[in-house]
Short mmCIF file of C-alpha atoms in Angstrom, two decimals:
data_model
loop_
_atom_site.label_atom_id
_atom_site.label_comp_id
_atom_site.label_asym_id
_atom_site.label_seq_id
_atom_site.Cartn_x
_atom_site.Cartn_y
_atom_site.Cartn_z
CA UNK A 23 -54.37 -57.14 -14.58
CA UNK A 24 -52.49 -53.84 -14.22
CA UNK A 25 -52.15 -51.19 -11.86
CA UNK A 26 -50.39 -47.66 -13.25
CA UNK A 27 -49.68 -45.11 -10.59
CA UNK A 28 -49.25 -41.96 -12.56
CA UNK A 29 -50.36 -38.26 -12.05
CA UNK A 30 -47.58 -37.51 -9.39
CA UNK A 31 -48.75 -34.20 -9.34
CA UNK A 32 -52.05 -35.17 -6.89
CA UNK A 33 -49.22 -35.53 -4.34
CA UNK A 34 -50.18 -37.58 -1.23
CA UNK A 35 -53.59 -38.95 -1.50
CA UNK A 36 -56.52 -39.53 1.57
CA UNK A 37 -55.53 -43.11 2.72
CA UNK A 38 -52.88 -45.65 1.85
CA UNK A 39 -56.08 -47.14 -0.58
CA UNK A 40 -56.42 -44.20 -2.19
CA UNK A 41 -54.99 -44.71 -5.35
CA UNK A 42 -55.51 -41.09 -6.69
CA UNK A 43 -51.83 -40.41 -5.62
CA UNK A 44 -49.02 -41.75 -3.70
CA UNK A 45 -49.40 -43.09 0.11
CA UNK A 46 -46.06 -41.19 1.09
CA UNK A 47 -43.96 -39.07 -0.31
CA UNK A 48 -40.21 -37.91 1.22
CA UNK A 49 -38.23 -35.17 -0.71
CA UNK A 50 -39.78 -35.59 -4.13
CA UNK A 51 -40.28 -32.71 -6.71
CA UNK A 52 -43.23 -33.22 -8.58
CA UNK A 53 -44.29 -29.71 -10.09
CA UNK A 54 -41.36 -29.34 -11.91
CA UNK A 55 -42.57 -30.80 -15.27
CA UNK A 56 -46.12 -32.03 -14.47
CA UNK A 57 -46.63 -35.56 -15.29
CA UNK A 58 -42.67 -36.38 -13.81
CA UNK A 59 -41.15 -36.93 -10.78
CA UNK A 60 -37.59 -36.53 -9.54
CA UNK A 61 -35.47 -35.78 -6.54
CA UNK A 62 -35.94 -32.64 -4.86
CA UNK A 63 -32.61 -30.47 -4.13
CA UNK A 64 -31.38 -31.16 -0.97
CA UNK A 65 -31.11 -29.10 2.15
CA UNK A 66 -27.83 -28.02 3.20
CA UNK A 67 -26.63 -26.40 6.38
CA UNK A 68 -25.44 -22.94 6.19
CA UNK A 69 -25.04 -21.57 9.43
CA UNK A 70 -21.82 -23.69 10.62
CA UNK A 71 -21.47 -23.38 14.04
CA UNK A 72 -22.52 -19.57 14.69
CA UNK A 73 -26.19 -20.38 15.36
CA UNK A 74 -25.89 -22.26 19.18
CA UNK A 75 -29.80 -21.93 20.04
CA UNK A 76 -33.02 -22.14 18.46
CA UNK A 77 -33.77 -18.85 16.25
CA UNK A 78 -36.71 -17.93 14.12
CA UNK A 79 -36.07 -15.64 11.11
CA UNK A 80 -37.25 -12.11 9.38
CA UNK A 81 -36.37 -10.48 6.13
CA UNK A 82 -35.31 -7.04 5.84
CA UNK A 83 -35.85 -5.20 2.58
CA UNK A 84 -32.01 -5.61 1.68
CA UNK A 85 -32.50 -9.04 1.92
CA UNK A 86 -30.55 -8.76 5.68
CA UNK A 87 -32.15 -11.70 7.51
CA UNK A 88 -31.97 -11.78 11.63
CA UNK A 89 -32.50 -14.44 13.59
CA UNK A 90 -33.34 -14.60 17.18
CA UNK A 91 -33.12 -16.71 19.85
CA UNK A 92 -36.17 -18.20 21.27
CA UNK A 93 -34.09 -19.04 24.63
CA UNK A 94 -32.20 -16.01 25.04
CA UNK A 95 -31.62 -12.58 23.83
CA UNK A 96 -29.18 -13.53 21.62
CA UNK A 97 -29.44 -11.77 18.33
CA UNK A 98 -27.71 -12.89 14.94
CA UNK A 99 -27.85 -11.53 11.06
CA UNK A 100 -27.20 -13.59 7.99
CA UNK A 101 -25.44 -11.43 5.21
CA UNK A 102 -27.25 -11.32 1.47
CA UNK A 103 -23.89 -12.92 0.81
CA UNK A 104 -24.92 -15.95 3.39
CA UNK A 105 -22.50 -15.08 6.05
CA UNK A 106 -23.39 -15.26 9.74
CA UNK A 107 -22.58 -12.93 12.42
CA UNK A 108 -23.46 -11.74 15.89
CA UNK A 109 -25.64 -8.58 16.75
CA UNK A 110 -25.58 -7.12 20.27
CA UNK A 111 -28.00 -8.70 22.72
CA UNK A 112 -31.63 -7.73 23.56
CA UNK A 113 -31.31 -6.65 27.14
CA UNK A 114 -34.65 -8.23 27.94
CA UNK A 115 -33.08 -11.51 27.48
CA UNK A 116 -35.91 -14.04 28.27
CA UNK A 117 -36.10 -15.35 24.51
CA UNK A 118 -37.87 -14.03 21.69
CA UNK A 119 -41.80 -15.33 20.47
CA UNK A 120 -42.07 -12.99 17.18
CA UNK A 121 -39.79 -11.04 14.93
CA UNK A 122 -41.13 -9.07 11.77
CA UNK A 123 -39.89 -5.80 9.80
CA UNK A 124 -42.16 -2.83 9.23
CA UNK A 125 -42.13 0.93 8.16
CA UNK A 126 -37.95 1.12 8.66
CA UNK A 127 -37.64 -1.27 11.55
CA UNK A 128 -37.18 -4.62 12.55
CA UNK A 129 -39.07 -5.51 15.30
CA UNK A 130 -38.87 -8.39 17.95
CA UNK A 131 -40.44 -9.56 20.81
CA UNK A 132 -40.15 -11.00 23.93
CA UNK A 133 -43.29 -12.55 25.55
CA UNK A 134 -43.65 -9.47 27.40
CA UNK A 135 -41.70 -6.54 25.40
CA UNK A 136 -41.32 -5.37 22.06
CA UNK A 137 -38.32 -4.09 20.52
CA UNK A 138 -37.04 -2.75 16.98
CA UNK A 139 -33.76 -0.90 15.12
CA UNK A 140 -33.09 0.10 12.05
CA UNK A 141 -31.93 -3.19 9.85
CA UNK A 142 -28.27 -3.70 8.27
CA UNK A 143 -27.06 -0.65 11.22
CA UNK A 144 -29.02 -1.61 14.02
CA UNK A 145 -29.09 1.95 14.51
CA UNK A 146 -31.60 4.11 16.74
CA UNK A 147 -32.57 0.84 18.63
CA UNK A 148 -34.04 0.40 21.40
CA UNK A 149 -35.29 -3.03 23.09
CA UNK A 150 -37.99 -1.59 25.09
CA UNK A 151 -40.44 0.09 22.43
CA UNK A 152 -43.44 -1.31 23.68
CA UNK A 153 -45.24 -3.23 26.72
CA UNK A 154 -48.11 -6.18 26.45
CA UNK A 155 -50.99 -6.15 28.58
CA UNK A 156 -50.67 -10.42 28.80
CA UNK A 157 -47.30 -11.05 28.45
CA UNK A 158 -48.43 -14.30 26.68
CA UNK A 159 -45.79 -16.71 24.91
CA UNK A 160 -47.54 -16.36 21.62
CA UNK A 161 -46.51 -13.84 19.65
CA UNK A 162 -47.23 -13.86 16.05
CA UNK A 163 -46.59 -10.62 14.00
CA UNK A 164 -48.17 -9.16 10.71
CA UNK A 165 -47.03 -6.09 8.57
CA UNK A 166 -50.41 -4.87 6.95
CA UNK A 167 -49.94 -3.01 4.10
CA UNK A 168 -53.50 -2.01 3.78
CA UNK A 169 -53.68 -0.30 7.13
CA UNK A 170 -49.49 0.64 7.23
CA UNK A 171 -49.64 -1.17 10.73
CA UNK A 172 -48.03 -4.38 12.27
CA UNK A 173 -50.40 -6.39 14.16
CA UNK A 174 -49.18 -8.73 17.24
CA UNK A 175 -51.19 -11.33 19.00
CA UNK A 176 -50.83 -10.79 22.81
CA UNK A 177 -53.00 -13.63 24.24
CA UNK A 178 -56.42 -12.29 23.76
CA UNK A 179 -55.90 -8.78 22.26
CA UNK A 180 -54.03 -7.61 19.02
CA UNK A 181 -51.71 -5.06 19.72
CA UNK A 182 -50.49 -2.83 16.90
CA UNK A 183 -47.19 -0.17 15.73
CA UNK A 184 -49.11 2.45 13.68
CA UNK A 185 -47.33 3.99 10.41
CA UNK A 186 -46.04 7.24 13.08
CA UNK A 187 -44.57 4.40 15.05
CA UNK A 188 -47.27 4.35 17.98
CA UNK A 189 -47.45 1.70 20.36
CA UNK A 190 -51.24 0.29 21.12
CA UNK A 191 -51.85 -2.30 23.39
CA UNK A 192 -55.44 -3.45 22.50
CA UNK A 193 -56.60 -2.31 18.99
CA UNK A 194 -58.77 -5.58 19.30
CA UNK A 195 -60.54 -8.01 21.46
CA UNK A 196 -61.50 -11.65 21.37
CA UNK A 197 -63.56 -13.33 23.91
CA UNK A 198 -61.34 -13.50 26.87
CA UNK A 199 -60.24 -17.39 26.74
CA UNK A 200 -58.69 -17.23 23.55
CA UNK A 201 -55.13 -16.73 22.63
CA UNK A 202 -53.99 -15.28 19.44
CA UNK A 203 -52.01 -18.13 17.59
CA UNK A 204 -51.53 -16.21 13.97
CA UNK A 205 -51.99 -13.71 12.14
CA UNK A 206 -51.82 -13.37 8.76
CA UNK A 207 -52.88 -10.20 5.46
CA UNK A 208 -56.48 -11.44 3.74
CA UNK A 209 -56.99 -9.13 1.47
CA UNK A 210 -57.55 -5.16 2.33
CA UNK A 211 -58.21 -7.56 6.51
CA UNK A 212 -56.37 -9.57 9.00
CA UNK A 213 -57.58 -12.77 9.75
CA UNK A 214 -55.94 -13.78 12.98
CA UNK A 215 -56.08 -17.90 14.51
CA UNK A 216 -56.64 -19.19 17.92
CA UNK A 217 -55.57 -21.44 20.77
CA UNK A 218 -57.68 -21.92 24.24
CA UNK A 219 -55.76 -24.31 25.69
CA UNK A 220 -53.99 -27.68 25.37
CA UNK A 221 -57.13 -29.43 26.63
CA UNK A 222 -59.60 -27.59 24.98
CA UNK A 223 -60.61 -28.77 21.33
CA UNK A 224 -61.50 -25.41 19.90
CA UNK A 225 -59.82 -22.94 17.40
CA UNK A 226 -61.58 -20.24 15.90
CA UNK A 227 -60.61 -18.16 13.05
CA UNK A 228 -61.63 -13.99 13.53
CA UNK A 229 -61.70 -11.81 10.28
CA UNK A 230 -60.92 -8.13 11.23
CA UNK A 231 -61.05 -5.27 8.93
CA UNK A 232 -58.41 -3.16 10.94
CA UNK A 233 -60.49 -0.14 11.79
CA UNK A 234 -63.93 -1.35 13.40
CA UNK A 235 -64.57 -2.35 16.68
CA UNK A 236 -64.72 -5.63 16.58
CA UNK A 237 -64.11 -9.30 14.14
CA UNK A 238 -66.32 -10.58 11.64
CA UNK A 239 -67.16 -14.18 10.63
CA UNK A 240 -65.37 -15.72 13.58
CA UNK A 241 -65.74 -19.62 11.91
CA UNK A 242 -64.21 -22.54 13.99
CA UNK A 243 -62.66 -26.33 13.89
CA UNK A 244 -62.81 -28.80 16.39
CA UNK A 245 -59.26 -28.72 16.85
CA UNK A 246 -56.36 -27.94 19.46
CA UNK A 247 -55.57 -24.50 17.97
CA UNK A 248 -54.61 -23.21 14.64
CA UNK A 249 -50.70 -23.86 14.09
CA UNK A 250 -50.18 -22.04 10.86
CA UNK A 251 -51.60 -19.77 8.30
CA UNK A 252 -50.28 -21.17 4.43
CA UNK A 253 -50.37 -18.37 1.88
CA UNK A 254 -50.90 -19.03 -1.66
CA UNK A 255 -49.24 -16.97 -4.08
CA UNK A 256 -53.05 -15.14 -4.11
CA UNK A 257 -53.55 -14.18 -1.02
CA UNK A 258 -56.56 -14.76 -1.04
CA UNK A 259 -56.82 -18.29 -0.57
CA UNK A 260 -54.93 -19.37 3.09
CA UNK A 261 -54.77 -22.99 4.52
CA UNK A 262 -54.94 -23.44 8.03
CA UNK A 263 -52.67 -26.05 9.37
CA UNK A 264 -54.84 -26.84 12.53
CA UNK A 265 -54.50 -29.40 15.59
CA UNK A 266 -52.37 -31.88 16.71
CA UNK A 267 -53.00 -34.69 13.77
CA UNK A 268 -52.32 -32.60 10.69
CA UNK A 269 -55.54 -31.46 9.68
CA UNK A 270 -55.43 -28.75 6.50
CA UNK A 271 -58.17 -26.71 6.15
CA UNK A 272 -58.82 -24.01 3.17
CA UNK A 273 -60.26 -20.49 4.23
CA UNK A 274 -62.98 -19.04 2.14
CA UNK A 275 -63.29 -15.74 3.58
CA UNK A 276 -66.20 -16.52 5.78
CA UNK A 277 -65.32 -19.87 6.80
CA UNK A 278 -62.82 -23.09 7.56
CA UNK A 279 -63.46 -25.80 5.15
CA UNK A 280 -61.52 -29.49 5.76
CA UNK A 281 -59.32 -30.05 3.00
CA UNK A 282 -56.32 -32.71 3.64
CA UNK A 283 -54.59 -34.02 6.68
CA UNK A 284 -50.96 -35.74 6.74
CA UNK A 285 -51.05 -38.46 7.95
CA UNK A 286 -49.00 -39.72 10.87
CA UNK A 287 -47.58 -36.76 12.02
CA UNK A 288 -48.12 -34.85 15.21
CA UNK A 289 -48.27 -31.06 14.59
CA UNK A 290 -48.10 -28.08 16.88
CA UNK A 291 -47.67 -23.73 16.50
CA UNK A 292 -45.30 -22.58 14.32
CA UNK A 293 -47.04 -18.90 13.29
CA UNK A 294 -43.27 -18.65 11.26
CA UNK A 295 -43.58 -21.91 10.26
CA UNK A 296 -44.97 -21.12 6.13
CA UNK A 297 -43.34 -19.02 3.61
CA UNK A 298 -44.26 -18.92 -0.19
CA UNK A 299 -41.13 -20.00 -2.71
CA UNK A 300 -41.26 -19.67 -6.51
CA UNK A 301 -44.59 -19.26 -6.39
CA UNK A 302 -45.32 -22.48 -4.13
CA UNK A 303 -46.61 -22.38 -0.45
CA UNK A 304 -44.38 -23.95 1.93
CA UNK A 305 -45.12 -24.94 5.52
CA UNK A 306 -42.79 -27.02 8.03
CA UNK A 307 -44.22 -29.83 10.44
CA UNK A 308 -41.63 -31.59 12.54
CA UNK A 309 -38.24 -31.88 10.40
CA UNK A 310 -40.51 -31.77 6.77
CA UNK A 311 -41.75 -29.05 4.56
CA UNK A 312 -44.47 -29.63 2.99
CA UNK A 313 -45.92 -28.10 0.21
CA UNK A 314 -49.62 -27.52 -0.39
CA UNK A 315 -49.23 -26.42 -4.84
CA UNK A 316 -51.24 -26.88 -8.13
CA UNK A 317 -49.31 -26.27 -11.29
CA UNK A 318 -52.99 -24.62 -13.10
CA UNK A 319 -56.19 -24.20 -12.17
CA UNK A 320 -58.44 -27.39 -12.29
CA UNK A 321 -55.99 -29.24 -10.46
CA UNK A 322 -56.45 -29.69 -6.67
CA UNK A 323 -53.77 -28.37 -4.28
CA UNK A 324 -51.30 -30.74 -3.88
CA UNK A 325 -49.80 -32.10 -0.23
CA UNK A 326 -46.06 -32.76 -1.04
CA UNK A 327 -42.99 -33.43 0.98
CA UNK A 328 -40.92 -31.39 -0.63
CA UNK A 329 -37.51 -31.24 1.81
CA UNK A 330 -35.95 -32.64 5.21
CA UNK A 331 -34.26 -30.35 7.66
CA UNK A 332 -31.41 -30.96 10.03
CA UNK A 333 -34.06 -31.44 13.14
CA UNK A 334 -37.22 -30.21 14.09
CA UNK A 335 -38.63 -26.74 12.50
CA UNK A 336 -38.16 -23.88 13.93
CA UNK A 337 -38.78 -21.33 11.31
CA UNK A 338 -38.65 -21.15 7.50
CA UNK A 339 -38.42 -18.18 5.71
CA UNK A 340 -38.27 -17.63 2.06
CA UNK A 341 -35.29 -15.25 -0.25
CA UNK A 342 -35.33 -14.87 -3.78
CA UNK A 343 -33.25 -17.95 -4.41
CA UNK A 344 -33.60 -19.96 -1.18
CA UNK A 345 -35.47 -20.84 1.79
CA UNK A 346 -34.08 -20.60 4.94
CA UNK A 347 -35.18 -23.26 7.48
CA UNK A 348 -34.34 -22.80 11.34
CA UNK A 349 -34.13 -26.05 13.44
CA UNK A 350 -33.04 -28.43 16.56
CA UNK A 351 -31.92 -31.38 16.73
CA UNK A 352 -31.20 -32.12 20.66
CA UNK A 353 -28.23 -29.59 21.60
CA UNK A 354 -27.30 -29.10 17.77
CA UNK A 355 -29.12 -26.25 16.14
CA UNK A 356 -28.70 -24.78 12.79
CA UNK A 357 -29.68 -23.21 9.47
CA UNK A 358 -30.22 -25.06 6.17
CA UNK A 359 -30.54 -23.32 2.74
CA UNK A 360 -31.30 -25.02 -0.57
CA UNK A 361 -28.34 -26.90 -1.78
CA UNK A 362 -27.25 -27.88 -5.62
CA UNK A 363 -27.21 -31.33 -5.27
CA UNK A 364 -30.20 -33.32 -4.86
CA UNK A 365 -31.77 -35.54 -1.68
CA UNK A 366 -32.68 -38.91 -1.80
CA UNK A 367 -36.07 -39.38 -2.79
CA UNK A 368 -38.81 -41.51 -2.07
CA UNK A 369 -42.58 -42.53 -3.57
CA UNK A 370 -44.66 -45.27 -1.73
CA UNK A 371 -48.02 -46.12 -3.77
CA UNK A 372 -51.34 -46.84 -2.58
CA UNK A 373 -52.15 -50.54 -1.97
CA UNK A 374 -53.19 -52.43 -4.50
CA UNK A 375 -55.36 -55.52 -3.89
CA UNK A 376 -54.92 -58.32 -6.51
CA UNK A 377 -53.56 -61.34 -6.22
CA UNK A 378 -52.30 -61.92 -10.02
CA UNK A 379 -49.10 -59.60 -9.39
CA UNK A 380 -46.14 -60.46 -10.36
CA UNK A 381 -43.72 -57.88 -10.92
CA UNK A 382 -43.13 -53.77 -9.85
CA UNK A 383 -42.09 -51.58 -13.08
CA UNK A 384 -40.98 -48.50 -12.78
CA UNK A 385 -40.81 -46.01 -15.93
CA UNK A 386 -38.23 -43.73 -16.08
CA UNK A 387 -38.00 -40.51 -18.32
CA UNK A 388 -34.00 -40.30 -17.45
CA UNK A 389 -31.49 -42.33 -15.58
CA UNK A 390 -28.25 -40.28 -15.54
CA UNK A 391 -24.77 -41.72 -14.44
CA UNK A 392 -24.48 -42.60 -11.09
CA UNK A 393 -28.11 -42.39 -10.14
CA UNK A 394 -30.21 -45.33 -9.42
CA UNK A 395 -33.46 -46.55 -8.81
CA UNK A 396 -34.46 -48.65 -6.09
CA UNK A 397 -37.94 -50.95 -5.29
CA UNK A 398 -38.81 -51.97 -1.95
CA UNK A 399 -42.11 -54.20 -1.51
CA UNK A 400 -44.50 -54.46 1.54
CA UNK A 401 -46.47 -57.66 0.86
CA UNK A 402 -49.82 -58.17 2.53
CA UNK A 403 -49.09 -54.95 5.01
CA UNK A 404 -45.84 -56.44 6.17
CA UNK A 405 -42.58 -54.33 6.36
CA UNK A 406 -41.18 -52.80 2.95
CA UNK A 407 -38.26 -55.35 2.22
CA UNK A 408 -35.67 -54.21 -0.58
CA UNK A 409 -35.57 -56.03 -3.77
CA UNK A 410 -33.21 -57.06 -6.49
CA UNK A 411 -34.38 -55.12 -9.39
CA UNK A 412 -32.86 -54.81 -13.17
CA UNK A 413 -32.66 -52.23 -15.29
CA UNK A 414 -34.33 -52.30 -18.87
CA UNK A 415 -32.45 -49.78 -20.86
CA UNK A 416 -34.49 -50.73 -24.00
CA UNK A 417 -38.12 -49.65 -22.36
CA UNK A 418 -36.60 -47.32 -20.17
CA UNK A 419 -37.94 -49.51 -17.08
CA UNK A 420 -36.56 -50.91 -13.75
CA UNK A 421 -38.18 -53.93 -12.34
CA UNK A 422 -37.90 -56.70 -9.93
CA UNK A 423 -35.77 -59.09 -10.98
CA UNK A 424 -37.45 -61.98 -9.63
CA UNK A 425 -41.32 -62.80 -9.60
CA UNK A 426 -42.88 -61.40 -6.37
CA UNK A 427 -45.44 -64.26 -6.82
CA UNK A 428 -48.42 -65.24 -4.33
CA UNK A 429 -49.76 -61.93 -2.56
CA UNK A 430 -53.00 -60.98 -1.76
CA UNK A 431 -51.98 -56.91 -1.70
CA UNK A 432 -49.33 -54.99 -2.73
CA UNK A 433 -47.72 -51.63 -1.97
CA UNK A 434 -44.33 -50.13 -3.23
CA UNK A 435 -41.99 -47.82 -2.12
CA UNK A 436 -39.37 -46.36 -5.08
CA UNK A 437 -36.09 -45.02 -3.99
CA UNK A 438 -34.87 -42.29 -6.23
CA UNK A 439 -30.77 -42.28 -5.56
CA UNK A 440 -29.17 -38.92 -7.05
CA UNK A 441 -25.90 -38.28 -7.49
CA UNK A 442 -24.67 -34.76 -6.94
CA UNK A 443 -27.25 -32.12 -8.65
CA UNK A 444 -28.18 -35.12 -11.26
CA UNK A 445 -31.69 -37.22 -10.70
CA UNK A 446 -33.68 -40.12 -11.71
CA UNK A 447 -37.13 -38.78 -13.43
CA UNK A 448 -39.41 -41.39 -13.00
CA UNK A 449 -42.82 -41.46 -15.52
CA UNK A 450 -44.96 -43.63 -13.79
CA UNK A 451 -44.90 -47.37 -11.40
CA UNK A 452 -46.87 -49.87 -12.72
CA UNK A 453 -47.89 -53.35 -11.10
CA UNK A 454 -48.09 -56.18 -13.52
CA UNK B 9 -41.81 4.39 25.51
CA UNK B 10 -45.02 5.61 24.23
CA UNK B 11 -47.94 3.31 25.21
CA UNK B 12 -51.46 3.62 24.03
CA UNK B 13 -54.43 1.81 25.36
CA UNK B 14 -57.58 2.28 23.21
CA UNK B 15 -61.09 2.86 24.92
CA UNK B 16 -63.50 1.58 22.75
CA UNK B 17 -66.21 0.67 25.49
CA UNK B 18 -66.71 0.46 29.55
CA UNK B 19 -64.48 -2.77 29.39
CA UNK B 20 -61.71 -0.83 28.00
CA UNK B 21 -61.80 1.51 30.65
CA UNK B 22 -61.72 -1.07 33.42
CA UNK B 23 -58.82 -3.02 31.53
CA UNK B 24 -57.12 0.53 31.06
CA UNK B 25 -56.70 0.84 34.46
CA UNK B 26 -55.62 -2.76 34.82
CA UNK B 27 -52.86 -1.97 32.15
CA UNK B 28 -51.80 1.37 33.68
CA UNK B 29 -51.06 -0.36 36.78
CA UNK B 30 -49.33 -3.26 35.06
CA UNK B 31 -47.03 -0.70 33.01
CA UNK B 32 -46.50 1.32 36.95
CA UNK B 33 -45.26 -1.91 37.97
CA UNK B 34 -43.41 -3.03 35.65
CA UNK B 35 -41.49 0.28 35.40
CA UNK B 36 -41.46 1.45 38.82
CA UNK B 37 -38.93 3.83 39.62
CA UNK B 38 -39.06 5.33 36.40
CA UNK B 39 -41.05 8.97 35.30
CA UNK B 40 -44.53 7.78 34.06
CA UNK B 41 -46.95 10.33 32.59
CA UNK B 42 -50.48 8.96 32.57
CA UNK B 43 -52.89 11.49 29.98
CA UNK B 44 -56.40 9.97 30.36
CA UNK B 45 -58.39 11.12 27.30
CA UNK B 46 -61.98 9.85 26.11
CA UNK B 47 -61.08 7.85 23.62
CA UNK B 48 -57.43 6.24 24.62
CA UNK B 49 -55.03 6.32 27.53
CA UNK B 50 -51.40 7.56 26.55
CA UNK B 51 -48.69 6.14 28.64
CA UNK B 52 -45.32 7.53 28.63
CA UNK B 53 -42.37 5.59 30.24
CA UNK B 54 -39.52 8.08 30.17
#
């Protein structure tokens, strides 16, 4: 009997038996040319050593990026051209929780004060444009372009800058133990997520059309607080990244509905933790960004590991020909970009259970110079050990070079080995 | 800095006052010019 594992566009399946798509994936590109797989470009760091804390990101119209510190009140810019350099402090130095531009200005926040200037001259600034009522350390931010306001989530209310530059400190409510967690545009509304507390399984998401009273359709998970908002190149379909396990859900307009979780990771806030590249939604969860993509309609939305970061994710933001990913590792901190070579890739297939397999093949489309494919096994739910494989030139195939012999299951995982900007493409694994 | 704190309802008005003394506070020492008005309190920090 034979096993294919094809249709690498379904991404990571439900379970490691779920054979409608891989158990794992780690920097693969599968939407490229749908039915292929290859190595993803690789992410590169750009910053050197100018960035020296942890910084989430905004764009400004020029393409002018700023980055500020989340410990400090350090301010930096990042040059269309992808050079780094310092901006003068924000006096209220207690690290920023939100940055975002709007109607001429960048603004930025502490937990307690909101700032802005003019982006590129950092002229007419001034760091103490507005004053929360909560002073909470959640601070997502939202330029609506419906209502030519930004919206900021200050614990329980929604602060807003109007388009004549107005400061309000409450231009909503939610009941008083929630905490605004993120905000993001759903059509001509907001919808804004929630957080009650680190002990308190509950996260509700509030639909506001910007001028009445009060929210609409509050619906809610049973989860530790929504993390992030995923935009889809229509804006009118958002994921919620929600809880502490990974849990995806898909937001109808009304309601949360449970869509995917990734498995074995442990997921917290990041409201600037999603951008939308090429046309593909993005998010980050620990030192991965994921992506959550169909190539057409009819196909579901795929859950991809797409790249690997430097450390853990502190922002990502997306440029015309790049995303920019903000992280720490320890005391090192940094900036990656999108690189021209290529990552080392990897594909781990669903368990198979059949004990007449003998051998791993894996099809390839091409297998340039220098690149190489590797096949590691995991026998019975053991550890993956690497095998001797051999290369098939004729078929286009590398397999194991020896008979696997006696197993009850099987699982693989396929190392795709680039060299420079040049990649396997891999077709399809079969177990014979 | 120009504050505004919207009254939409009595709540508002009690958490107005809350915020008013928050922003005194917070900025004491410096010229604040309260203007209650039905619908909003405007806060000016000069």
């Amino acid at each position: 009997m034979t096993i294919t594992f094809s249709d690498p566009y379904n991404g990571i399946s439900t379970s490691q038996y779920d054979q409608n798509g891989f158990d794992d994936t780690e920097n693969l590109d599968i939407h490229s040319e749908i039915g292929s797989y290859k190595a993803q470009l690789a992410l590169v760091k750009e910053s050197g050593s100018t960035i020296t804390e942890p910084v989430m990101m905004a764009t400004a119209p020029s393409g002018t990026v700023y980055l500020f510190s989340e410990t400090s009140g350090k301010i930096w810019k990042r040059s269309t051209a992808g050079s780094y350099s310092t901006v003068t402090d924000n006096a209220n130095a207690t690290g920023h929780k939100g940055a975002c531009y709007f109607d001429g200005f960048m603004y930025y926040t502490t937990n307690a004060v909101l700032g802005r200037f003019v982006p590129d001259t950092e002229a007419s600034r001034d760091d103490s444009f507005g004053a929360y009522t909560n002073d909470d350390e959640l601070k997502p931010m939202v330029e609506h372009v419906n209502s030519l306001s930004l919206y900021i989530g200050d614990g329980n209310l929604v602060a807003s800058v109007d388009s004549s530059g107005t400061f309000s400190a409450n231009v909503l409510d939610l009941p008083e133990q929630f905490r605004v967690s993120e905000i993001e545009e759903y059509g001509d509304d907001i919808i804004i997520g929630s957080f009650v507390n680190a002990n308190i399984p509950q996260a509700k998401v509030y639909r506001w059309d910007t001028y009445s009273s009060s929210f609409y359709t509050p619906d809610d998970t049973d989860d530790v607080g929504i993390n992030t908002f995923i935009r889809s190149s229509n804006s009118n379909i958002i994921f919620a990244q929600s809880g502490l396990d990974g849990k995806i859900y898909v937001y109808d307009g009304n309601s949360l509905n449970y869509y995917k979780e990734i498995r074995g990771v442990t997921t917290t806030r990041l409201p600037y933790g999603s951008c939308v590249y090429n046309g593909i939604p993005y998010f980050a969860v620990e030192d991965k960004i994921y992506s959550l993509h169909r190539k057409r309609r009819g196909l579901d939305y795929a859950l991809n590991h797409e790249f690997t970061a430097g450390g853990t994710i502190d922002s990502i933001i997306s440029l015309a020909d790049t995303i920019l990913v903000s992280w720490t590792n320890g005391s090192t901190y940094g900036v990656d970009k999108i690189d021209t070579n290529r990552s080392t890739a990897r594909a781990t297939t669903a368990i198979e259970i059949d004990d007449s397999i003998r051998d791993v093949e894996v099809k390839y489309q091409s297998l340039p110079s220098g690149t190489s494919i590797g096949i590691e096994t995991s026998v019975d739910s053991g550890d993956f050990t690497s095998q001797t494989t051999e290369v098939d030139a004729t078929r286009k195939i590398v397999h194991l070079a020896n008979d696997i012999g006696g197993v009850n299951t099987l699982k693989a995982r396929i190392t795709l080995n680039p060299n420079g900007a040049n990649t396997p493409i891999i077709e399809y694994i079969r177990f014979v | 800095m120009k504050l505004v704190w919207k009254i939409k309802n009595q709540k508002d008005v009690e958490r107005g006052e809350e915020y008013v003394r928050k922003i005194q506070e917070k900025y004491e020492g410096k010229d604040i010019i309260i203007e209650r008005q039905k619908d909003k309190i405007v806060i000016t920090v000069e």
